[in-house]
PDB file of C-alpha atoms in Angstrom:
ATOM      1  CA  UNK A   1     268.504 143.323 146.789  1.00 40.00           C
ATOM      2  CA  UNK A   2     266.098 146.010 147.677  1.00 37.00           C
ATOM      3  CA  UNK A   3     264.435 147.031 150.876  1.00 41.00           C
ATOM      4  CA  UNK A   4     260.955 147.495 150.851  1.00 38.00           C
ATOM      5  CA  UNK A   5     261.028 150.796 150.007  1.00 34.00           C
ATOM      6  CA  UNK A   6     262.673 149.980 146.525  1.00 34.00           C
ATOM      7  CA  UNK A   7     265.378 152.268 147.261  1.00 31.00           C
ATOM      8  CA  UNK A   8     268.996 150.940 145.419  1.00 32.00           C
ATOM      9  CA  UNK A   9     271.479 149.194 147.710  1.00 34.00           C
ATOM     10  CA  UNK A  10     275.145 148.141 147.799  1.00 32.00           C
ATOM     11  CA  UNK A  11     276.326 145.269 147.056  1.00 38.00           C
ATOM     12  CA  UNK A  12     276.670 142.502 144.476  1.00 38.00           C
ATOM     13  CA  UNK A  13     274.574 143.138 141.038  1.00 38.00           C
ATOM     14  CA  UNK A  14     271.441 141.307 141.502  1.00 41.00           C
ATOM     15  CA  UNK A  15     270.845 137.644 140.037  1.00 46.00           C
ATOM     16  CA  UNK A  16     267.483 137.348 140.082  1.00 47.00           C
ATOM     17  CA  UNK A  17     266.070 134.174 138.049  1.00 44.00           C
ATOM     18  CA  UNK A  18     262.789 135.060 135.993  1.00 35.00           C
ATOM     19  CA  UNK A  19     261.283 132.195 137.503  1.00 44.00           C
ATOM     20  CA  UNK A  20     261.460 132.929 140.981  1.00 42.00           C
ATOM     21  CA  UNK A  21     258.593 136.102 140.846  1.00 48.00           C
ATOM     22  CA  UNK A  22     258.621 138.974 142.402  1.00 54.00           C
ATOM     23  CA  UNK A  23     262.453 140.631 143.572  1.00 65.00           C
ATOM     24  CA  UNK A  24     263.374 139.581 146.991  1.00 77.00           C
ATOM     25  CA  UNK A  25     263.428 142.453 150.083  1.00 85.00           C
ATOM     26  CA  UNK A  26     264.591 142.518 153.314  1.00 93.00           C
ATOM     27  CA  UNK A  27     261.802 140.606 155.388  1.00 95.00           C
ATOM     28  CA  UNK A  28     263.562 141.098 159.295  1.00 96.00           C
ATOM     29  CA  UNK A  29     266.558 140.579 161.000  1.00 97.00           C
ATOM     30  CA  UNK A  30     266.915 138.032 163.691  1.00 96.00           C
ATOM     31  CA  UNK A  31     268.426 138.225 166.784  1.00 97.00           C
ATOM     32  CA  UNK A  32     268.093 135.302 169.318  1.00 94.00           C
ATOM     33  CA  UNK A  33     269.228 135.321 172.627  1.00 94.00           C
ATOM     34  CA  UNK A  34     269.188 132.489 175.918  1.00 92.00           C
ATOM     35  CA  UNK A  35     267.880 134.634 178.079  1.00 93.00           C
ATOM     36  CA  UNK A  36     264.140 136.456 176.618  1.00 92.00           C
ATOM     37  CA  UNK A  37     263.271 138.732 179.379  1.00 93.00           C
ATOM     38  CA  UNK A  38     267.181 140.179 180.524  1.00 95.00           C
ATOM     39  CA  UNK A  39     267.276 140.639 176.743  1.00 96.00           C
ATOM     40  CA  UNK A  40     264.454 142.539 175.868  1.00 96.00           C
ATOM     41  CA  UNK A  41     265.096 144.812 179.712  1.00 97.00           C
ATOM     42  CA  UNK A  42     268.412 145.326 178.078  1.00 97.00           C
ATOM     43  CA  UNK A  43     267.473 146.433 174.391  1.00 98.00           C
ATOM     44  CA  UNK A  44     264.533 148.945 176.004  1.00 97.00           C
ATOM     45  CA  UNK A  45     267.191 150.482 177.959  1.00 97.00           C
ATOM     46  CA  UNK A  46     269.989 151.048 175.519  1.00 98.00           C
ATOM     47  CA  UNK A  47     266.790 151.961 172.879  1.00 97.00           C
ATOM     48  CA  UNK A  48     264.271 153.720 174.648  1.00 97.00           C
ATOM     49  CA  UNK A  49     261.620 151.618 173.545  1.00 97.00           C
ATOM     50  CA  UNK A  50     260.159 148.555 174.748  1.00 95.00           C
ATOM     51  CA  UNK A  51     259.890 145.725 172.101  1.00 95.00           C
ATOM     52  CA  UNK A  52     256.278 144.523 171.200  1.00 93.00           C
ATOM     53  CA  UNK A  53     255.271 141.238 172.100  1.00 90.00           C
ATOM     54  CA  UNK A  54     254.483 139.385 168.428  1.00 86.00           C
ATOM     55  CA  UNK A  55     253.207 135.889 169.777  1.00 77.00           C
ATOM     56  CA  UNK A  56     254.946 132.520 169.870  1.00 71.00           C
ATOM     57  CA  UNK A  57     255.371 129.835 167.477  1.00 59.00           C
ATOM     58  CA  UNK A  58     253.352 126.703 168.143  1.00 55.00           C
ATOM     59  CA  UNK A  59     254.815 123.904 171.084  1.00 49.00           C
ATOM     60  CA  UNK A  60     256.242 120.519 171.390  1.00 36.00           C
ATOM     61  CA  UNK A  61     253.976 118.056 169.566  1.00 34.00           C
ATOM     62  CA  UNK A  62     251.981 120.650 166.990  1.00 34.00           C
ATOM     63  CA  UNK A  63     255.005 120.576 164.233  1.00 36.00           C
ATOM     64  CA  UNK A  64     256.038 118.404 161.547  1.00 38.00           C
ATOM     65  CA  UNK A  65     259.642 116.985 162.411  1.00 39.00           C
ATOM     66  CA  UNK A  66     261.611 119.242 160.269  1.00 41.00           C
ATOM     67  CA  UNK A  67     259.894 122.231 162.875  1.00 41.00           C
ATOM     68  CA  UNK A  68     260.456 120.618 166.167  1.00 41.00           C
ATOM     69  CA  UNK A  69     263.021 123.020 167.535  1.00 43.00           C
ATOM     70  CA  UNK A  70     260.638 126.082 167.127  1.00 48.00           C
ATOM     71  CA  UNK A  71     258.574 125.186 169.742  1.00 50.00           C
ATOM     72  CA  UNK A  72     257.433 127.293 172.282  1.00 55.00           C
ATOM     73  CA  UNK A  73     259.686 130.119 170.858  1.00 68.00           C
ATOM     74  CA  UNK A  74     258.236 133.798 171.933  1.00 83.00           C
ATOM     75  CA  UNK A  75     259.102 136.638 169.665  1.00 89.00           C
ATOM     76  CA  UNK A  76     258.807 140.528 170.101  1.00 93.00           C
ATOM     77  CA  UNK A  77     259.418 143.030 167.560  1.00 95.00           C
ATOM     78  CA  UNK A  78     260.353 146.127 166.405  1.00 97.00           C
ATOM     79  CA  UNK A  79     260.266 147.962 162.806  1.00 96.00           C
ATOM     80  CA  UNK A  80     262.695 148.906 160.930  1.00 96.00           C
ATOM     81  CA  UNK A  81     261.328 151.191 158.290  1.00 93.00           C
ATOM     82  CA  UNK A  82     260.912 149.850 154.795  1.00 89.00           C
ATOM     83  CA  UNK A  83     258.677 147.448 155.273  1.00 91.00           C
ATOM     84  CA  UNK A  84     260.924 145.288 157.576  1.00 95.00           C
ATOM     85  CA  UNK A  85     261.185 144.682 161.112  1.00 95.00           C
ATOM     86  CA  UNK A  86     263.541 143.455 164.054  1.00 97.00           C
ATOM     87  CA  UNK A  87     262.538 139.881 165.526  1.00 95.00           C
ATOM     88  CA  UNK A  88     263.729 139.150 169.135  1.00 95.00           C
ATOM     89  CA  UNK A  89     263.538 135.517 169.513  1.00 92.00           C
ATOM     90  CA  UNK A  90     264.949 133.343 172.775  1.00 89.00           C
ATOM     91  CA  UNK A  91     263.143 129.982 174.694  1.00 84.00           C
ATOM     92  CA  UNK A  92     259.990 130.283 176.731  1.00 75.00           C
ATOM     93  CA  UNK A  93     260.890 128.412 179.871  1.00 71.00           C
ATOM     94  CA  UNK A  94     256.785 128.130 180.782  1.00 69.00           C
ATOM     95  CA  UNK A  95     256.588 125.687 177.537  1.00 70.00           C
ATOM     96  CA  UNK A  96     257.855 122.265 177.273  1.00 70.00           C
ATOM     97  CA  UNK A  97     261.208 121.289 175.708  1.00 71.00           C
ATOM     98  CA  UNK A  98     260.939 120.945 172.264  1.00 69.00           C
ATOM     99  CA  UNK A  99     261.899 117.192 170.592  1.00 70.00           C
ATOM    100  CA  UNK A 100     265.177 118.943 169.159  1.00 71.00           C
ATOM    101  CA  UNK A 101     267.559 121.875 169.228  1.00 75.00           C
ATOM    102  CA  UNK A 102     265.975 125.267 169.002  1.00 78.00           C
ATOM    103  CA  UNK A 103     266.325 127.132 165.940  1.00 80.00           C
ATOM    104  CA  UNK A 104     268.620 129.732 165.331  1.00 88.00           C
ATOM    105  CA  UNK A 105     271.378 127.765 167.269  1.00 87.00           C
ATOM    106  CA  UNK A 106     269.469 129.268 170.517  1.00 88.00           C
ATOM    107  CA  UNK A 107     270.540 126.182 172.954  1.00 86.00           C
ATOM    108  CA  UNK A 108     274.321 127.246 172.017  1.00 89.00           C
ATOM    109  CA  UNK A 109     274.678 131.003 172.673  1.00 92.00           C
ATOM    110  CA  UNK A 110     276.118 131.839 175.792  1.00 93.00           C
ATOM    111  CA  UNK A 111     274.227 135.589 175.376  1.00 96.00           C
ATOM    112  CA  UNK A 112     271.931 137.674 172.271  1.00 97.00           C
ATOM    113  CA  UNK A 113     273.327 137.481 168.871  1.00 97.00           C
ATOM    114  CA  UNK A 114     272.091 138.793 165.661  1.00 98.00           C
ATOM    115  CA  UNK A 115     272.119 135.386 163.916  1.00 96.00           C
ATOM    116  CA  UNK A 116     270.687 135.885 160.229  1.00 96.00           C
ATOM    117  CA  UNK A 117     268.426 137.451 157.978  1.00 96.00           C
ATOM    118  CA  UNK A 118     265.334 136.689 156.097  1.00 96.00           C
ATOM    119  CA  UNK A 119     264.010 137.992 152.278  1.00 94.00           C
ATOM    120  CA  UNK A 120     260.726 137.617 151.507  1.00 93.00           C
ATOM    121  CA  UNK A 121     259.777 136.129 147.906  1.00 92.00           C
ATOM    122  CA  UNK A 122     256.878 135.146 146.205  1.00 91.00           C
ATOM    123  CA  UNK A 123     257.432 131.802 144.497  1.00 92.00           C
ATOM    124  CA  UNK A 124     259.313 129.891 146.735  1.00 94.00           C
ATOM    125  CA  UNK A 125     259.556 126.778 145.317  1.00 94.00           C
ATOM    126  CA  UNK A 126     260.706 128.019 141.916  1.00 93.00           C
ATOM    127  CA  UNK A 127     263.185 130.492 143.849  1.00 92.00           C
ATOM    128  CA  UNK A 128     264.295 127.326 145.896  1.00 95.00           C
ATOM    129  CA  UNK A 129     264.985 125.526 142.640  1.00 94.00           C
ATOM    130  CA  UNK A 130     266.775 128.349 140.591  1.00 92.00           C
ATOM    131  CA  UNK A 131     268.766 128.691 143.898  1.00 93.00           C
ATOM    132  CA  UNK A 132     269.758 125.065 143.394  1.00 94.00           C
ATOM    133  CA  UNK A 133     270.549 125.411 139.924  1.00 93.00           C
ATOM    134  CA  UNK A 134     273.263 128.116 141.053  1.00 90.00           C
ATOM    135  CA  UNK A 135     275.129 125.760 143.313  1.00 89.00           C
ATOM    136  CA  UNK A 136     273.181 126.748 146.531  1.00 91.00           C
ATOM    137  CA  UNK A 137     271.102 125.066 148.544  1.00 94.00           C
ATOM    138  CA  UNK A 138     268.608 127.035 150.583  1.00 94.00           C
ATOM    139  CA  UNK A 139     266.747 123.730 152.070  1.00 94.00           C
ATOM    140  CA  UNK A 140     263.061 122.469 151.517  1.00 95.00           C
ATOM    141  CA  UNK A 141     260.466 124.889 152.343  1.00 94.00           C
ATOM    142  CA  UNK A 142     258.271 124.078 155.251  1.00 90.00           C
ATOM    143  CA  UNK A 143     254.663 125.451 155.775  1.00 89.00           C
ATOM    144  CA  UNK A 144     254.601 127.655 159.313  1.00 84.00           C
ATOM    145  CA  UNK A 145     252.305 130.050 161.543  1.00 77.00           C
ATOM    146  CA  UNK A 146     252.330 131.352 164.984  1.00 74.00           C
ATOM    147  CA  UNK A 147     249.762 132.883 167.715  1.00 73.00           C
ATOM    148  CA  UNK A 148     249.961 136.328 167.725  1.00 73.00           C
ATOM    149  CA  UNK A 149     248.601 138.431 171.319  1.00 72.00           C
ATOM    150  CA  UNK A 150     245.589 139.130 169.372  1.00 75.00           C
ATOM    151  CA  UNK A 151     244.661 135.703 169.030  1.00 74.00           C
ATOM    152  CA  UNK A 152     245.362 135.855 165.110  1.00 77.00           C
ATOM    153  CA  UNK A 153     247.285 132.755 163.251  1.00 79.00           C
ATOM    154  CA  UNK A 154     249.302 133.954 160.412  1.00 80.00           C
ATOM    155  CA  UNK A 155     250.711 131.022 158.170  1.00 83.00           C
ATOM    156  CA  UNK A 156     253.473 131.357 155.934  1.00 89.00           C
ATOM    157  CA  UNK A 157     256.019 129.002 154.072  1.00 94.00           C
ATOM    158  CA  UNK A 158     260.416 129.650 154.603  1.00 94.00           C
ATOM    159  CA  UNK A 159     263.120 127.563 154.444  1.00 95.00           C
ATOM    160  CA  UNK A 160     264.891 126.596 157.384  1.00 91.00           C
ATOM    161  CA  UNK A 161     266.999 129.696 159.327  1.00 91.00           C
ATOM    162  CA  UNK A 162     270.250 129.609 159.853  1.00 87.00           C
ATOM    163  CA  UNK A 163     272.170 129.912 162.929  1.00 88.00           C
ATOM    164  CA  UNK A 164     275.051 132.411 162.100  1.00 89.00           C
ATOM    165  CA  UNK A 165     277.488 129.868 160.983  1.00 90.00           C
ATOM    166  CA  UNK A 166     276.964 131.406 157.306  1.00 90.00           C
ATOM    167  CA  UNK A 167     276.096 135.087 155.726  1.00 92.00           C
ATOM    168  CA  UNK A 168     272.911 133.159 153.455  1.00 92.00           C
ATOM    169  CA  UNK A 169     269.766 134.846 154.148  1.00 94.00           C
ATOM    170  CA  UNK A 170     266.412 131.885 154.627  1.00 95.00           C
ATOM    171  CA  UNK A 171     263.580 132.441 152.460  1.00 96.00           C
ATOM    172  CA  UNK A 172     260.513 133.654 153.801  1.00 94.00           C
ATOM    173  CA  UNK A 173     256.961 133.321 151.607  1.00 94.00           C
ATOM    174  CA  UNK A 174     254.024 135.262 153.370  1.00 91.00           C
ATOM    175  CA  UNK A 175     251.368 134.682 150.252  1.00 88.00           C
ATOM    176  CA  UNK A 176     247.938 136.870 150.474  1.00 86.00           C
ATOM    177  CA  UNK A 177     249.250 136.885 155.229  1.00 83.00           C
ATOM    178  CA  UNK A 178     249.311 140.667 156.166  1.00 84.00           C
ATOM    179  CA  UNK A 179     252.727 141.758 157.207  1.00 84.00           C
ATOM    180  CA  UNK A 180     253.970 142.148 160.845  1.00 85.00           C
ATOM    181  CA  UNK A 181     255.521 145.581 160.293  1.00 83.00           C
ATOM    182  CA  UNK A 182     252.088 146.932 159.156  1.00 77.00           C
ATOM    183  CA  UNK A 183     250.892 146.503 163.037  1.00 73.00           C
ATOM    184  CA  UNK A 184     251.960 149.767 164.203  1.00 83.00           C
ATOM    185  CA  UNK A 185     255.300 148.425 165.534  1.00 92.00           C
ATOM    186  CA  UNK A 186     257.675 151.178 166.817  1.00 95.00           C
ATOM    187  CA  UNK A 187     259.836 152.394 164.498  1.00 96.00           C
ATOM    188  CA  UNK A 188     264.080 152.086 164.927  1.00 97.00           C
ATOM    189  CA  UNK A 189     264.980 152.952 161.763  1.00 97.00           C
ATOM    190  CA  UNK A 190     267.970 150.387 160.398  1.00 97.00           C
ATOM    191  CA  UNK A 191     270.843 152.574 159.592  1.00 95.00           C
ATOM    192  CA  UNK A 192     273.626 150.543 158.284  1.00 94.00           C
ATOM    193  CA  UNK A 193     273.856 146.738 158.513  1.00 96.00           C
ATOM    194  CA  UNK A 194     277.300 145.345 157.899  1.00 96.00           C
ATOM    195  CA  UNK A 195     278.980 141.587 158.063  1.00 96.00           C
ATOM    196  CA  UNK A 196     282.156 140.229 157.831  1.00 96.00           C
ATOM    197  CA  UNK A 197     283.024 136.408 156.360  1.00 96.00           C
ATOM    198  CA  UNK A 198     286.064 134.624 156.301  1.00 96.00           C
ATOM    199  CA  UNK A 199     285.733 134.484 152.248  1.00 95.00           C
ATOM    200  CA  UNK A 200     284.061 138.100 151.169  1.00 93.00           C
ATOM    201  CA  UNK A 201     283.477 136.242 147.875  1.00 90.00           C
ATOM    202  CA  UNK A 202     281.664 133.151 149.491  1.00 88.00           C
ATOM    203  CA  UNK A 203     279.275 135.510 151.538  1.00 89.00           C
ATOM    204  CA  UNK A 204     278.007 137.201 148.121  1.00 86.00           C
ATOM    205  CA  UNK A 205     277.630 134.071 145.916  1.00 88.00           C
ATOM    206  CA  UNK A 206     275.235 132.396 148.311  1.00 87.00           C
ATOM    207  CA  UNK A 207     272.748 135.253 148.479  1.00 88.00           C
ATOM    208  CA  UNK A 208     273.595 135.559 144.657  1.00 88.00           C
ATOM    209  CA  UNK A 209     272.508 132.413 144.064  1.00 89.00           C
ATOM    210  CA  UNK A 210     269.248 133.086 145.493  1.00 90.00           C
ATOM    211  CA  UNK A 211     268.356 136.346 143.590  1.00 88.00           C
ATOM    212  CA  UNK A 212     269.352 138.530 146.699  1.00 88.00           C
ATOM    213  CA  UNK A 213     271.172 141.242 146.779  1.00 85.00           C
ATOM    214  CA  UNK A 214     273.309 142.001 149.842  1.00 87.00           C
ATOM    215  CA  UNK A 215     271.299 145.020 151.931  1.00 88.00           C
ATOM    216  CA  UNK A 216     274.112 146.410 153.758  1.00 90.00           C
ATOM    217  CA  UNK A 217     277.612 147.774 153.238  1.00 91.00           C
ATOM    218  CA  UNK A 218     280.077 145.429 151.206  1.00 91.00           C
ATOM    219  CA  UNK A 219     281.159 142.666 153.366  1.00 93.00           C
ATOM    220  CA  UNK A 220     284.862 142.428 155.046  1.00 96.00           C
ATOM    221  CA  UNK A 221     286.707 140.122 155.832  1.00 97.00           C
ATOM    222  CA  UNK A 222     287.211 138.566 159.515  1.00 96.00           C
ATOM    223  CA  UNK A 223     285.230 136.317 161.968  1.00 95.00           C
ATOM    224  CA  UNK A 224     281.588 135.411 160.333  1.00 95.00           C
ATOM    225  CA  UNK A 225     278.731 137.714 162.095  1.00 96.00           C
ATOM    226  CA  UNK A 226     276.201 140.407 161.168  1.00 97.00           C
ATOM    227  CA  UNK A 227     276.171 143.754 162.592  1.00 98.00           C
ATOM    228  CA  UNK A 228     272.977 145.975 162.454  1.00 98.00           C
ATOM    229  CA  UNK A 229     272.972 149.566 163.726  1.00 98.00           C
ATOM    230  CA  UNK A 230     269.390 150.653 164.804  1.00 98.00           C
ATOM    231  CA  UNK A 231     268.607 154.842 165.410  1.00 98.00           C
ATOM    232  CA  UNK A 232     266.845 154.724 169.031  1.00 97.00           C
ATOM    233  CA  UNK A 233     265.727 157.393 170.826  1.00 96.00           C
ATOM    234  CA  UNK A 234     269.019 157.933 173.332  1.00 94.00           C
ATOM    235  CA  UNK A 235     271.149 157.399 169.738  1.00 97.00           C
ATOM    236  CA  UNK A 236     272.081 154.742 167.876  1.00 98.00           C
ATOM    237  CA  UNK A 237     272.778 151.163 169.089  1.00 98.00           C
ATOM    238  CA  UNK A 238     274.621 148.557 167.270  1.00 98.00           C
ATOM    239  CA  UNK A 239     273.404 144.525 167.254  1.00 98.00           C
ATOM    240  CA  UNK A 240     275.695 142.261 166.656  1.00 97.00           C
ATOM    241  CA  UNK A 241     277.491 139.600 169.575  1.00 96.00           C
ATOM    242  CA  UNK A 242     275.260 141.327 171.753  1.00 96.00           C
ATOM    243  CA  UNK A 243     274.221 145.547 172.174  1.00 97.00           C
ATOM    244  CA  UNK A 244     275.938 148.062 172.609  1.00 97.00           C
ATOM    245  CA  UNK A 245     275.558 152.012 171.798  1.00 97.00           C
ATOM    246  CA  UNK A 246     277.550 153.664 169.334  1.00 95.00           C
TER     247      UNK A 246
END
């Protein structure tokens, strides 16, 4: 896979089916936590820079079932470089409950983790189908959008996130919607990202199957999780079961 920039990465050689348009990049990195506000003091601190508030995703009662658990979910945000970004994602306890567990696996985690990944793509549904022809199955894409401070709606189509159980990126399909990391986000540029698996060779067949490349150093073996190492301005701080500087 290649980050926005185009630049050559490690990892698996590419598999990208001709159907599935454009080659995939590194959309942003997700990390979800219980606790929203103690999060975000604690990532300012460590970082030196305050996250930006990016809006929320609509509330209980405004999504289609497969969507429930998104509701009232604020995000904030930070760039990486590239054309990608860092998504900070945890409940808004202001909004109701939504009809069914949170995404991301957010009603489970006992404190922040960095839970998955997304690529962007044009073509989802043909990219969802060659991924399906290659033994994976990345889920039905859904149609999405969320308020943004400015009052904006963005829309967008992705197949459902994961919630760290697996290495598989979800597929994210923007269409003619500006990007988030063109709104003068602050930058943290991404320096490595890493993950371990149980089964190295699992990890890289399911983004394989997809057309994605792996954007990080080769994947080792040991308890599944992603680790992503951000350049702040006190040094650099590593996300993974939580933050810590490095």
């Amino acid at each position: 896979m290649t980050r926005g920039s185009g630049s050559e990465e490690t990892g698996a050689p590419e598999a990208e089916p001709p159907e599935a348009g454009s080659p995939a990049v590194l959309d942003h990195l997700v990390h979800a936590t219980p606790d929203l506000d103690r999060t975000l003091a604690e990532i300012a601190g460590l970082t030196g820079v305050r996250p930006v508030p990016g809006g929320s995703h609509p509330g209980r009662g405004t999504l289609p079932h497969s969507l429930k658990g998104m509701g009232g979910a604020p995000i904030h945000l930070l760039g990486l470089g590239g054309g990608a970004y860092f998504e900070i994602i945890g409940p808004d306890p202001e909004q109701p409950t939504p009809d069914g567990p949170r995404w991301f696996g957010i009603d489970a985690l006992t404190g922040p983790r960095l839970v998955t990944w997304a690529v962007r793509v044009t073509g989802i549904t043909a990219r969802v189908a060659a991924a399906r022809a290659h033994g994976h199955d990345p889920g039905t894409p859904v149609a999405m959008s969320r308020r943004t401070p400015d009052g904006g709606r963005p829309a967008w189509q992705l197949t459902p996130p994961g919630t760290g159980a697996s290495l598989a990126p979800f597929l994210l399909d923007r269409g003619d919607t500006p990007h988030p990391s063109g709104s003068a986000l602050p930058v943290l540029p991404l320096v490595p990202l890493t993950a371990a698996h149980p089964d190295p060779g699992v990890a890289r067949a399911e983004p394989a199957a997809l057309g994605v490349r792996w954007p990080g150093e080769p994947v080792t073996a040991g308890p599944t999780g992603l680790t992503a190492v951000l350049a702040g301005r006190h040094g650099r701080v590593a996300f993974g079961r939580g933050a810590v500087a490095v």
